[in-house]
Coordinates of C-alpha atoms in Angstrom, one line a residue:
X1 CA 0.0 0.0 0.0
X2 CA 1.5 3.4 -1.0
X3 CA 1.7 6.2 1.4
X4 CA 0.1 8.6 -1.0
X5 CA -3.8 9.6 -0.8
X6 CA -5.0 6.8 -2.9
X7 CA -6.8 7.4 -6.4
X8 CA -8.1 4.9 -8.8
X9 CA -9.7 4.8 -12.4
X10 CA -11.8 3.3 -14.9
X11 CA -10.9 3.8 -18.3
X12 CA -12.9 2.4 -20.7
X13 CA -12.7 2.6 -24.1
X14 CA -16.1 4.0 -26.0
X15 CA -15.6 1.3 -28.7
X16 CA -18.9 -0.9 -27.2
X17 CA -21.7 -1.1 -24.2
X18 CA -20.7 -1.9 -20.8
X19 CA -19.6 -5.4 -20.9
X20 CA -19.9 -7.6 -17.4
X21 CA -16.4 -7.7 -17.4
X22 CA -15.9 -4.4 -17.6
X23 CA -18.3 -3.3 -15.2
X24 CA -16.3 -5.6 -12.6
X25 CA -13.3 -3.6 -13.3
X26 CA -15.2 -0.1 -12.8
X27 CA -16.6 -1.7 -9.8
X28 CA -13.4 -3.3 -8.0
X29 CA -11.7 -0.3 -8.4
X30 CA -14.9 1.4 -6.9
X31 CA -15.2 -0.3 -3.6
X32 CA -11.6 -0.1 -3.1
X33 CA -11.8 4.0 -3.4
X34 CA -14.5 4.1 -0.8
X35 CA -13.3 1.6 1.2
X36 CA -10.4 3.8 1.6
X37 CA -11.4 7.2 1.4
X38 CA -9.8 7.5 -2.0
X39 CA -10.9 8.8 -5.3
X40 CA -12.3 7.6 -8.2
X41 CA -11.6 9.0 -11.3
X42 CA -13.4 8.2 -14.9
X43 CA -11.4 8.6 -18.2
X44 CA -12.4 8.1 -21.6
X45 CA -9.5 6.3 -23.8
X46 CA -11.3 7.1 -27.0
X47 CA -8.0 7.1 -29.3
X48 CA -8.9 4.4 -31.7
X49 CA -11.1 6.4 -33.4
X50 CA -11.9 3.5 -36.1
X51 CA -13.3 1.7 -33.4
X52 CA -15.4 4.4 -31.3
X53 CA -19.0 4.0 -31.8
X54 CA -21.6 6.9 -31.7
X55 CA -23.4 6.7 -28.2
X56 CA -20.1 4.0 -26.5
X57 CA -18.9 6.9 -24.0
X58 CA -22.8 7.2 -23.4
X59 CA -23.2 3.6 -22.4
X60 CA -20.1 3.7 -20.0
X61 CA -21.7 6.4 -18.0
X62 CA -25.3 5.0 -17.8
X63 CA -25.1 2.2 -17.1
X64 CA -22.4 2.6 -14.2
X65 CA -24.8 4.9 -13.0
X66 CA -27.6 2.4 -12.9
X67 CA -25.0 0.1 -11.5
X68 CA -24.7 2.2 -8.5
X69 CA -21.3 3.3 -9.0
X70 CA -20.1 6.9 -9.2
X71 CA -16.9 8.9 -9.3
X72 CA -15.2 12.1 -8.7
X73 CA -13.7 13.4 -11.7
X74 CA -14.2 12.4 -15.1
X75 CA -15.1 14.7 -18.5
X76 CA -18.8 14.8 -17.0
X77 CA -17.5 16.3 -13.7
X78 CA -14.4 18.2 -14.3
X79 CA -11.7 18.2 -11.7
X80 CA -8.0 19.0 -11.3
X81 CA -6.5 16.8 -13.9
X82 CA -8.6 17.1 -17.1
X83 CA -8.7 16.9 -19.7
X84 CA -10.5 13.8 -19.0
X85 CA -11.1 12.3 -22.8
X86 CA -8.1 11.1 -24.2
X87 CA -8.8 12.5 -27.9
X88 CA -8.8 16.0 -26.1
X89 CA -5.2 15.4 -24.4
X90 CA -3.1 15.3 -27.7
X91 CA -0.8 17.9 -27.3
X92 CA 0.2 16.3 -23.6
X93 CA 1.1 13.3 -25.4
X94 CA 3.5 14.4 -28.1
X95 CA 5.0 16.9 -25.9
X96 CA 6.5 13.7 -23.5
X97 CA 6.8 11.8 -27.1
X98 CA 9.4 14.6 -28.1
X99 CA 11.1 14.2 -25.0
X100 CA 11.9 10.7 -25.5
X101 CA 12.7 11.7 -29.0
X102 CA 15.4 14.0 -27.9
X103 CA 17.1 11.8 -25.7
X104 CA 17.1 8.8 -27.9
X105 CA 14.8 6.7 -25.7
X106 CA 12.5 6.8 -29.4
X107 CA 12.9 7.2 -32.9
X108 CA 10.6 7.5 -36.1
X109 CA 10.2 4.2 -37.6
X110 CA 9.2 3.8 -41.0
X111 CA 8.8 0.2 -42.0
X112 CA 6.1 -0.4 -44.1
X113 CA 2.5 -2.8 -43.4
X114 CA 4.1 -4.9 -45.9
X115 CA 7.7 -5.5 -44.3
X116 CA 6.2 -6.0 -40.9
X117 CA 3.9 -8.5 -42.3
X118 CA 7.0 -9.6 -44.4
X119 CA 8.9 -10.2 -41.0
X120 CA 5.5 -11.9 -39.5
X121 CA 5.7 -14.4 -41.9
X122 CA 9.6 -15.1 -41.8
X123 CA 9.2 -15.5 -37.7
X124 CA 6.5 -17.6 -38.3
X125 CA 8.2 -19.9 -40.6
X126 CA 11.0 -20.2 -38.5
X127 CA 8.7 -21.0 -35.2
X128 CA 9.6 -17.8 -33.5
X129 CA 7.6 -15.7 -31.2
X130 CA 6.3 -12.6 -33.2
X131 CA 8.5 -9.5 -32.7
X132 CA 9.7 -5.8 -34.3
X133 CA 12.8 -6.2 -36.0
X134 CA 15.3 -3.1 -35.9
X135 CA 15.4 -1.4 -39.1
X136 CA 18.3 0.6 -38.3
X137 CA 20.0 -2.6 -37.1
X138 CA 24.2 -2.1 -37.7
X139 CA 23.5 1.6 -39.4
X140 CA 25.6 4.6 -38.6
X141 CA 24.3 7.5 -37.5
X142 CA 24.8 9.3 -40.9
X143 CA 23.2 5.9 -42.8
X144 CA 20.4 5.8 -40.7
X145 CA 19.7 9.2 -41.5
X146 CA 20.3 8.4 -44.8
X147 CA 17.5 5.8 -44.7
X148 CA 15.3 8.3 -42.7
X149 CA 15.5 10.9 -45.6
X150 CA 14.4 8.1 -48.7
X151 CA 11.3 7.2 -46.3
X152 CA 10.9 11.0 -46.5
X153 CA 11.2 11.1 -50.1
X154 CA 8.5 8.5 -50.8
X155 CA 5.8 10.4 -48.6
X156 CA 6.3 8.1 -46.0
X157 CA 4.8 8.7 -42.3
X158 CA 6.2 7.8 -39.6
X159 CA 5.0 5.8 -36.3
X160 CA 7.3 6.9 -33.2
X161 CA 8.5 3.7 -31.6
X162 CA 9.8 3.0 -27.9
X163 CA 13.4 1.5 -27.6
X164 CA 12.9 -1.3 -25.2
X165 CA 15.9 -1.7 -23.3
X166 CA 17.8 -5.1 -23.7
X167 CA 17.9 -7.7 -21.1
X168 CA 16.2 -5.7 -18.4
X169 CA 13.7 -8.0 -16.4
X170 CA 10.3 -5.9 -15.4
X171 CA 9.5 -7.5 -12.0
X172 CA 6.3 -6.0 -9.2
X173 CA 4.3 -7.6 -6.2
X174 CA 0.8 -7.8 -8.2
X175 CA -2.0 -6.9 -5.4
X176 CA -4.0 -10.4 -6.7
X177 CA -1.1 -12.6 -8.3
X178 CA 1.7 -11.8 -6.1
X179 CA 5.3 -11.7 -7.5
X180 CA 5.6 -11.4 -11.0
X181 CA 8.8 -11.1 -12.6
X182 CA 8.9 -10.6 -17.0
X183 CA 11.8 -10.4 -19.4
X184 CA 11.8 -7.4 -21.1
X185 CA 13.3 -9.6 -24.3
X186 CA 9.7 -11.3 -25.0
X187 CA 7.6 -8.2 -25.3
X188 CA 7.7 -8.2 -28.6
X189 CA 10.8 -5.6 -29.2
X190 CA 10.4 -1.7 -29.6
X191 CA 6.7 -0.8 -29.6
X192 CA 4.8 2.0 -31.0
X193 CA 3.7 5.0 -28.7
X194 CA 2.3 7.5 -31.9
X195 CA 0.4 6.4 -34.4
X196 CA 0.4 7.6 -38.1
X197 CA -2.8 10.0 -37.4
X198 CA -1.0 11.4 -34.4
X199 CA -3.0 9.3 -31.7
X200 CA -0.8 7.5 -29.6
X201 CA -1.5 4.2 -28.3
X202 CA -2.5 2.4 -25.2
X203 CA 0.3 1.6 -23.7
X204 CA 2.1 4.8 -23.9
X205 CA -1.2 7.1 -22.9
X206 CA -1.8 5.2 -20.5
X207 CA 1.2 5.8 -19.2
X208 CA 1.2 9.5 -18.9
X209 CA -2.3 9.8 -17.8
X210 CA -2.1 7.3 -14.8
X211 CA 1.2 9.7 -13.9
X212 CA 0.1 13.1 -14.5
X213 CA -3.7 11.9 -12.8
X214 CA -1.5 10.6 -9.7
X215 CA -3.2 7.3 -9.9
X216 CA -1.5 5.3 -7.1
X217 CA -3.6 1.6 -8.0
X218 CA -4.5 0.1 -11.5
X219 CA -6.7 -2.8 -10.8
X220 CA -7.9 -4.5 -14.5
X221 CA -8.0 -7.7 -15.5
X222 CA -5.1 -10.1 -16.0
X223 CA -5.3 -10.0 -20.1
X224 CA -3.6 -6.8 -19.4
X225 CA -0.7 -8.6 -17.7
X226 CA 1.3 -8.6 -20.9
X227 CA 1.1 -5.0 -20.9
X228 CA 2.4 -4.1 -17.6
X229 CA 6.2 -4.3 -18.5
X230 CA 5.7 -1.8 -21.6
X231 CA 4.3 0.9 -19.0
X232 CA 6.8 -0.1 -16.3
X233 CA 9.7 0.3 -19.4
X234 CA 8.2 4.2 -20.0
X235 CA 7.6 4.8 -16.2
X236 CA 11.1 4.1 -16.1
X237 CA 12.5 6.0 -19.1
X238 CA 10.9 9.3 -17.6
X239 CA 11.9 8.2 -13.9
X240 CA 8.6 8.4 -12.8
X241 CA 7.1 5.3 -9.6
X242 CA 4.9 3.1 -10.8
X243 CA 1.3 2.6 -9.2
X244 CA 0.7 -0.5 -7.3
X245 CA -0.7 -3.1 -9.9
X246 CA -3.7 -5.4 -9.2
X247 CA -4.7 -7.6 -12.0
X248 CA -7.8 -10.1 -11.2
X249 CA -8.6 -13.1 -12.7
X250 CA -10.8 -14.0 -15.7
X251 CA -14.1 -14.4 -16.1
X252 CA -15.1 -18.1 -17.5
X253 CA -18.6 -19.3 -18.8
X254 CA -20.1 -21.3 -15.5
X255 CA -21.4 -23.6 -17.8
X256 CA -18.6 -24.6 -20.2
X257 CA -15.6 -23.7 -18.2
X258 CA -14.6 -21.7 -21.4
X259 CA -13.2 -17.9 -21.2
X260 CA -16.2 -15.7 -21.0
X261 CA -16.1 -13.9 -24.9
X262 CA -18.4 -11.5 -25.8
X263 CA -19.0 -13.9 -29.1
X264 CA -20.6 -16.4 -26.7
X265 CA -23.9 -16.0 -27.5
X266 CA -25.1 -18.4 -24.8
X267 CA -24.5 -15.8 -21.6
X268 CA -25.9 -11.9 -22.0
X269 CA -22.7 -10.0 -21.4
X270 CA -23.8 -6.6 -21.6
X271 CA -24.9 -4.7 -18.4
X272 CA -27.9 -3.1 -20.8
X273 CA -29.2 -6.6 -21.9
X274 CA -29.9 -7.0 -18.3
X275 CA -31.8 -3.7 -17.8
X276 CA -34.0 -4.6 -20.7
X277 CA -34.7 -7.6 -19.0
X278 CA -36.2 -5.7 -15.5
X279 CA -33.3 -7.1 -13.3
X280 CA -32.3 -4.8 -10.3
X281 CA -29.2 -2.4 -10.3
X282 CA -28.9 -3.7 -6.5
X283 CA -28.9 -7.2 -7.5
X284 CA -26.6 -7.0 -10.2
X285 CA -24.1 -4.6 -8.1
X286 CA -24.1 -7.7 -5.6
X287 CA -23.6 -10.5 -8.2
X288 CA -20.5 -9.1 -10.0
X289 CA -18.7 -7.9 -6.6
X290 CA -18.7 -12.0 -6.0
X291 CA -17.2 -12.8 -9.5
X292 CA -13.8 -12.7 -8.3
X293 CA -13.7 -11.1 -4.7
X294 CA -15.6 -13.3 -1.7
X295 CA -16.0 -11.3 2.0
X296 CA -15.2 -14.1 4.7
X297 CA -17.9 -16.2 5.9
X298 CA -21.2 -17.6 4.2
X299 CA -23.3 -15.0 3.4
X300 CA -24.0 -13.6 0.0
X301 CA -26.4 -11.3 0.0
X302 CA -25.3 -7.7 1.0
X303 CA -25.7 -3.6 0.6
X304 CA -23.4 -1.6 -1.1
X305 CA -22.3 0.3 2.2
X306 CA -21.7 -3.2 3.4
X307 CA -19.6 -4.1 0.2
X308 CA -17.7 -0.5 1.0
X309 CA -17.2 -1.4 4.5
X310 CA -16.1 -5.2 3.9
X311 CA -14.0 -5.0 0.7
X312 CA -10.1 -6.1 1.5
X313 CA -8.4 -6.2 -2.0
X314 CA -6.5 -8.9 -0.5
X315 CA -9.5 -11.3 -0.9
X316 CA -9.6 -10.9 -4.9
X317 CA -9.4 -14.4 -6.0
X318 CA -6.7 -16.0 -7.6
X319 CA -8.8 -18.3 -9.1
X320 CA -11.0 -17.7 -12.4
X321 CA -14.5 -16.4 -11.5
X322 CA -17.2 -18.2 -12.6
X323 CA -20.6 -16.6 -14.4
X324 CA -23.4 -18.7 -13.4
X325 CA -26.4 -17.2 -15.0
X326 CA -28.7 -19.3 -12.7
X327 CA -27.3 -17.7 -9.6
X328 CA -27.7 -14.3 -11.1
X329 CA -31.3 -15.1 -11.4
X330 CA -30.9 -16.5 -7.6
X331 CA -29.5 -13.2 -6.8
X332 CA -32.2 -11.4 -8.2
X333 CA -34.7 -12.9 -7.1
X334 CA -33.8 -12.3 -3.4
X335 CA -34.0 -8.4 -4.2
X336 CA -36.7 -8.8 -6.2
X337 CA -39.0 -10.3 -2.8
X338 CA -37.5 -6.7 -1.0
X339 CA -37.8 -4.4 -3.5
X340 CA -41.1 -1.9 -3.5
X341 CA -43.7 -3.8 -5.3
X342 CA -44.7 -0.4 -7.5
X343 CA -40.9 -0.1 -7.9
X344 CA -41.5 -3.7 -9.8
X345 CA -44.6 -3.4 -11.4
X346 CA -43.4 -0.2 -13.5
X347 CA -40.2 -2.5 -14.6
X348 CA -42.7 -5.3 -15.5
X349 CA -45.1 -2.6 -17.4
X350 CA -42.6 -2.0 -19.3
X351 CA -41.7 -5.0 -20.2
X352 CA -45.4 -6.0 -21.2
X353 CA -45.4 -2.7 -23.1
X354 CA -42.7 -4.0 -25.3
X355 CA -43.7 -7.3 -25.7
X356 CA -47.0 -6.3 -26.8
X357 CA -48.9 -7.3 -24.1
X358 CA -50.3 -3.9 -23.4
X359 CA -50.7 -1.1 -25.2
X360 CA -48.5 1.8 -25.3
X361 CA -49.7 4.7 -23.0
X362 CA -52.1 2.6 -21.1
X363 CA -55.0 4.2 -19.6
X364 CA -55.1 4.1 -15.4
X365 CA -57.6 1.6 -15.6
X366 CA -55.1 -0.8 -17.2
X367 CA -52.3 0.1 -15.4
X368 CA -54.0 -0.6 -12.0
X369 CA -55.4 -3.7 -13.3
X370 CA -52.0 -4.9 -14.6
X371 CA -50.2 -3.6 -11.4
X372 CA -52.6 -6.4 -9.2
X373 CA -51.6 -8.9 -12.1
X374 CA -47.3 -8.3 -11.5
X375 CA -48.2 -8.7 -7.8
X376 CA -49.2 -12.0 -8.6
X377 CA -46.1 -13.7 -9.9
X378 CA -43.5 -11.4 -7.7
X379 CA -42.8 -14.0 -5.5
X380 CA -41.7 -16.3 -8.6
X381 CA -39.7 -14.1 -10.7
X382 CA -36.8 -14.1 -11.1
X383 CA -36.4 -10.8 -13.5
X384 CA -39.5 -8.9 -14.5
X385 CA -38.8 -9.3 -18.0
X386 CA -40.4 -13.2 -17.2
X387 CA -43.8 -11.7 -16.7
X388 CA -44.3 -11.6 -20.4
X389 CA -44.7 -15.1 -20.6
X390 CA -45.4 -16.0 -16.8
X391 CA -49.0 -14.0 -17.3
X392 CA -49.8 -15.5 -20.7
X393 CA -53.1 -16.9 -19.4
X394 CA -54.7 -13.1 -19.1
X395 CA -53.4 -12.5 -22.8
X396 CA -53.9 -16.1 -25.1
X397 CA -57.1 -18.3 -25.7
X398 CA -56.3 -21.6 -25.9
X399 CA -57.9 -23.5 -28.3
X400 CA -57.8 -27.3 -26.7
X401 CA -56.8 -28.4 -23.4
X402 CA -53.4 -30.2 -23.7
X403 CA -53.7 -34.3 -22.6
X404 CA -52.3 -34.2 -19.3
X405 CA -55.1 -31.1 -18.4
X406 CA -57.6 -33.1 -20.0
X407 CA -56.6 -36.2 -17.8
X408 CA -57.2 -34.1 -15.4
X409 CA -61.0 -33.3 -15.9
X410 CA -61.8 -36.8 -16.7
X411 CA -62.4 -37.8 -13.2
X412 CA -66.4 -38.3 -12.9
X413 CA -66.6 -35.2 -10.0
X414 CA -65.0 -32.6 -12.6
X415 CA -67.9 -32.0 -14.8
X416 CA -70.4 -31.3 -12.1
X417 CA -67.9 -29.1 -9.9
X418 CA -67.2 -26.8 -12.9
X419 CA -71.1 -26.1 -13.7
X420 CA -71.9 -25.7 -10.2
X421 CA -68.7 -23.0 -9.9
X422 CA -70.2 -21.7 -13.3
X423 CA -73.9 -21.5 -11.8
X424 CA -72.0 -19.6 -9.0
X425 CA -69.8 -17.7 -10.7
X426 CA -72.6 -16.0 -13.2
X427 CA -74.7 -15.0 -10.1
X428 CA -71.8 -13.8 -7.8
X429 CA -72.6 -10.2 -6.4
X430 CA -69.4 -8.9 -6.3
X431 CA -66.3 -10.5 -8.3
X432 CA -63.5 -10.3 -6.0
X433 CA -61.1 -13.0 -4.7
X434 CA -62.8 -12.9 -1.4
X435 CA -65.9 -13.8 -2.7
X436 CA -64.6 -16.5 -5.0
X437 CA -62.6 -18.0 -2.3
X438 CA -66.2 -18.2 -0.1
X439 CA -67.7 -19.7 -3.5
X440 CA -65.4 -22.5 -3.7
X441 CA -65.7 -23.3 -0.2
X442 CA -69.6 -23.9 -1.1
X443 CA -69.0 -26.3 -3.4
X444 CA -66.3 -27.9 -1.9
X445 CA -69.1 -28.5 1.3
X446 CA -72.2 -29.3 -1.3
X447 CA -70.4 -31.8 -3.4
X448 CA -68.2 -33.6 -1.0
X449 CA -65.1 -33.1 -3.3
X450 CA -61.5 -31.8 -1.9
X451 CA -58.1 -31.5 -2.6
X452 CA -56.9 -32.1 -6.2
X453 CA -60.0 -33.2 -7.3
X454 CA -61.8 -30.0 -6.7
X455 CA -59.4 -27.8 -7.4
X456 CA -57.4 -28.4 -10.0
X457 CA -60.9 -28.6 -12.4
X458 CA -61.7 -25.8 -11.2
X459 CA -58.3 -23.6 -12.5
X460 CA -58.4 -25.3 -15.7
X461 CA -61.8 -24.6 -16.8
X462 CA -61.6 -20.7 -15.5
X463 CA -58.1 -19.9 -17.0
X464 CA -57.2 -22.5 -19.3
X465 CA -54.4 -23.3 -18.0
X466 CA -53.3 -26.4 -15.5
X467 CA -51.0 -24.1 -13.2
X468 CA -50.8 -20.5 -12.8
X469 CA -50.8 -18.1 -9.4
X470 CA -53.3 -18.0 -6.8
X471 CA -56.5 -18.8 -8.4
X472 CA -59.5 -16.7 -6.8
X473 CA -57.1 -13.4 -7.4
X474 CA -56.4 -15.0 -10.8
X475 CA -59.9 -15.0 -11.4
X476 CA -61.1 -11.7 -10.2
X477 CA -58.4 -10.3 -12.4
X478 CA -59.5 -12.3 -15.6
X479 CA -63.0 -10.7 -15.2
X480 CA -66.7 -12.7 -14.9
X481 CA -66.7 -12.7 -19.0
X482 CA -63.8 -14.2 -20.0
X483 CA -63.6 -16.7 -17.0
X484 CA -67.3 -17.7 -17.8
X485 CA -66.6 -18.2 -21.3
X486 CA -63.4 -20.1 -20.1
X487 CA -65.4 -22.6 -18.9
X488 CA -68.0 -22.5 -21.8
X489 CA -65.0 -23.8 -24.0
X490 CA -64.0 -26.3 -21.5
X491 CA -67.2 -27.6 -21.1
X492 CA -68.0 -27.9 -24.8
X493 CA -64.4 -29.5 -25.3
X494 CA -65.3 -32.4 -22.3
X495 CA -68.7 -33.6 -23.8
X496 CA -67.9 -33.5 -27.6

């Protein structure tokens, strides 16, 4: 742990939505600021400009808010060390890029697409690891100028490359993976920091933002673990401290123990995906903080201020995190029973809206009456988004009776419970679940029938359907027309 006041960041790149993993990062590094009374700062690395998509930097800052997770600078806030965007810090770049220029720590390169690919191809056929060859290897100063001059000629642009030093071993006491010690010979050789268009890449930006931000802790993922010894190699050309590094484990598919990829189309991946669906911000907050980190003892349902006060970056697992979608539903679910039931019933309207279910700009009739249907199915559901086919008995008619319901009415006692709940039903005062409850109780005294036998006739000849939630509020909400004609159709279907 440094001695400096501690500051984090999340810096995604606007090239796509908020992916899972991503949102782990933002989040990791979010618990740890609070836990410590440190800051959190956003920034935008938005220099591959092929690759940006319209509304990306949008996403990012969305959906972390609807994740719960917040910050204290970034190019929506301000603050001390902005420019916040990379694309706007151009000119801080290439002034530290002419440094290095100037004191020969790097140098305009101007090998063509073809001769790198050229070189690819020879490593590859001679089964070695990928790497920049020197193209000023054995030149004098006056030939390599020479050379530099004939690029010139041709119209050539350069890229400004980093000279790697040789045989130097990067080595740092990783907050997650412990000691980690890299030759500096198989990184791949010099590297570029500027780009043809004058954007300069990651591993060089990166660089001078995390130093010039005073970012004391980088916590990412481990993919980035190849990069570190390219920072630590600039950190050290400009004798600038490193920040502690923390890189945390993948994130693999529960289900087929294979590296979670955003081309797996088997697991949603994007944080959006699952506000579309109606699950809760607090529930998915709580899911990802366990992919990768666990708090000691059993429990694994808890608060964000709980997550704040518990988190110990020391607990990050070592171990690959698994994404089990059925917990997540688990998860869910648990909020889903606390949660304000209006709160859910406005995600679940929603929902039905889009599906079709109901009408766009419902009337307050319809919304009441569809509010008393959510409440219905809260208690089973998982994510609201299920309501569209949970509630499909107040939407479809069913033309037949599948065999298994119609095994069920075969019984000799079915045909005369239904008509006498029919008889009932049609002359029922008030239609309300009190009153059908009392109704069923009738004829469960007047015929003799109970259990099974009276019941489940009953709920398929009112709704169709052989299971659904509790019936005499099922029925109230399904309205004396439809459940009469319900049973009209059943009826007609048992004698024919």
């Amino acid at each position: 742990m440094t001695d400096r006041p501690i500051r984090v960041r999340y810096a995604p790149s606007p090239t796509g939505h908020l992916h899972i993993g991503n949102a782990r990062t933002a989040l990791f590094n979010y618990l740890f600021a609070r836990h410590n009374n440190g800051t959190m700062v956003l920034r935008i690395e938005d220099t591959d400009t092929k690759r940006n998509i319209a509304d990306g930097e949008k996403s990012q800052i969305e959906n972390l808010h609807w994740l719960g997770i917040d910050w204290d600078e970034g190019p929506d806030k301000g603050g001390d060390f902005g420019p916040y965007r990379q694309s706007e810090r151009k000119d801080i770049y290439l002034k530290y890029v002419n440094q290095l220029l100037a004191e020969g720590k790097a140098y305009e390169s101007y090998k063509t697409e073809e001769e790198l690919q050229a070189d690819r191809e020879a490593q590859q056929a001679n089964h070695e690891m990928p790497h920049y060859v020197y193209e000023y290897e054995g030149l004098s100063e006056a030939e390599k100028q020479a050379k530099i001059e004939a690029a010139k000629a041709k119209g050539l642009t350069p890229v400004i490359r980093f000279h790697i030093p040789a045989d130097k071993t990067y080595e740092w006491q990783d907050i997650v993976k412990g000691d980690i010690s890299i030759d500096g010979n198989t990184i791949g050789g010099d590297f570029v920091i500027l780009k043809r268009d004058g954007m300069p890449t990651y591993n060089f930006a990166v660089v001078i933002d995390d130093h010039l931000m005073e970012i004391t802790h980088v916590l990412r993922g481990d993919d980035h673990i190849a990069n570190t010894p390219k920072q630590m190699a600039v950190y050290d050309a400009f004798g600038w401290e490193a920040p502690v590094f923390g890189h945390m484990t993948l994130i693999i598919n529960g289900a087929t123990g294979k590296k979670l990829s955003k081309r797996d189309e088997n697991v949603l991946q994007f944080i959006e995906q699952y506000r579309e669906l109606g699950y809760l911000p607090t529930a998915m907050f709580n899911f990802i903080t366990l992919l990768g980190w666990s708090p000691k003892g059993e429990d694994e349902i808890f608060t964000k201020k709980e997550f704040i006060k518990l988190f110990d970056e020391h607990r990050l697992s070592k171990s690959p995190a698994r994404f089990d979608q059925k917990k997540l539903e688990w998860v869910n679910n648990q909020y889903v029973k606390k949660t304000d039931p209006s709160e859910l019933a406005a995600l679940a309207l929603s929902n039905l809206i889009e599906a079709g279910r109901i009408a766009k700009d419902p009337d307050p009739k319809t919304i009441e009456w569809t509010r008393q249907m959510i409440s219905l199915y809260i208690p089973q559901m998982s994510y609201t988004a299920q309501i569209t086919d949970m509630s499909s008995i107040f939407f479809d008619d069913r033309d037949s009776l599948t065999e298994d319901e119609l095994k069920e009415l075969a019984d000799d006692n079915a045909l005369p419970v239904i008509k006498a709940v029919a008889e009932k039903l049609h002359h029922l005062d008030t239609f309300a679940a009190y009153f059908v409850n009392e109704l069923v109780n009738s004829v469960r005294l007047s015929s003799g029938v109970k259990g099974r036998k009276l019941y489940m006739p009953i709920r398929i000849a009112t709704t169709r359907h052989m299971h659904g939630p509790q019936l005499a509020e099922t029925i109230e909400l399904m309205g004396r027309d439809k459940v009469l004609a319900n049973i009209d159709k059943t009826i007609a279907e048992m004698t024919k």
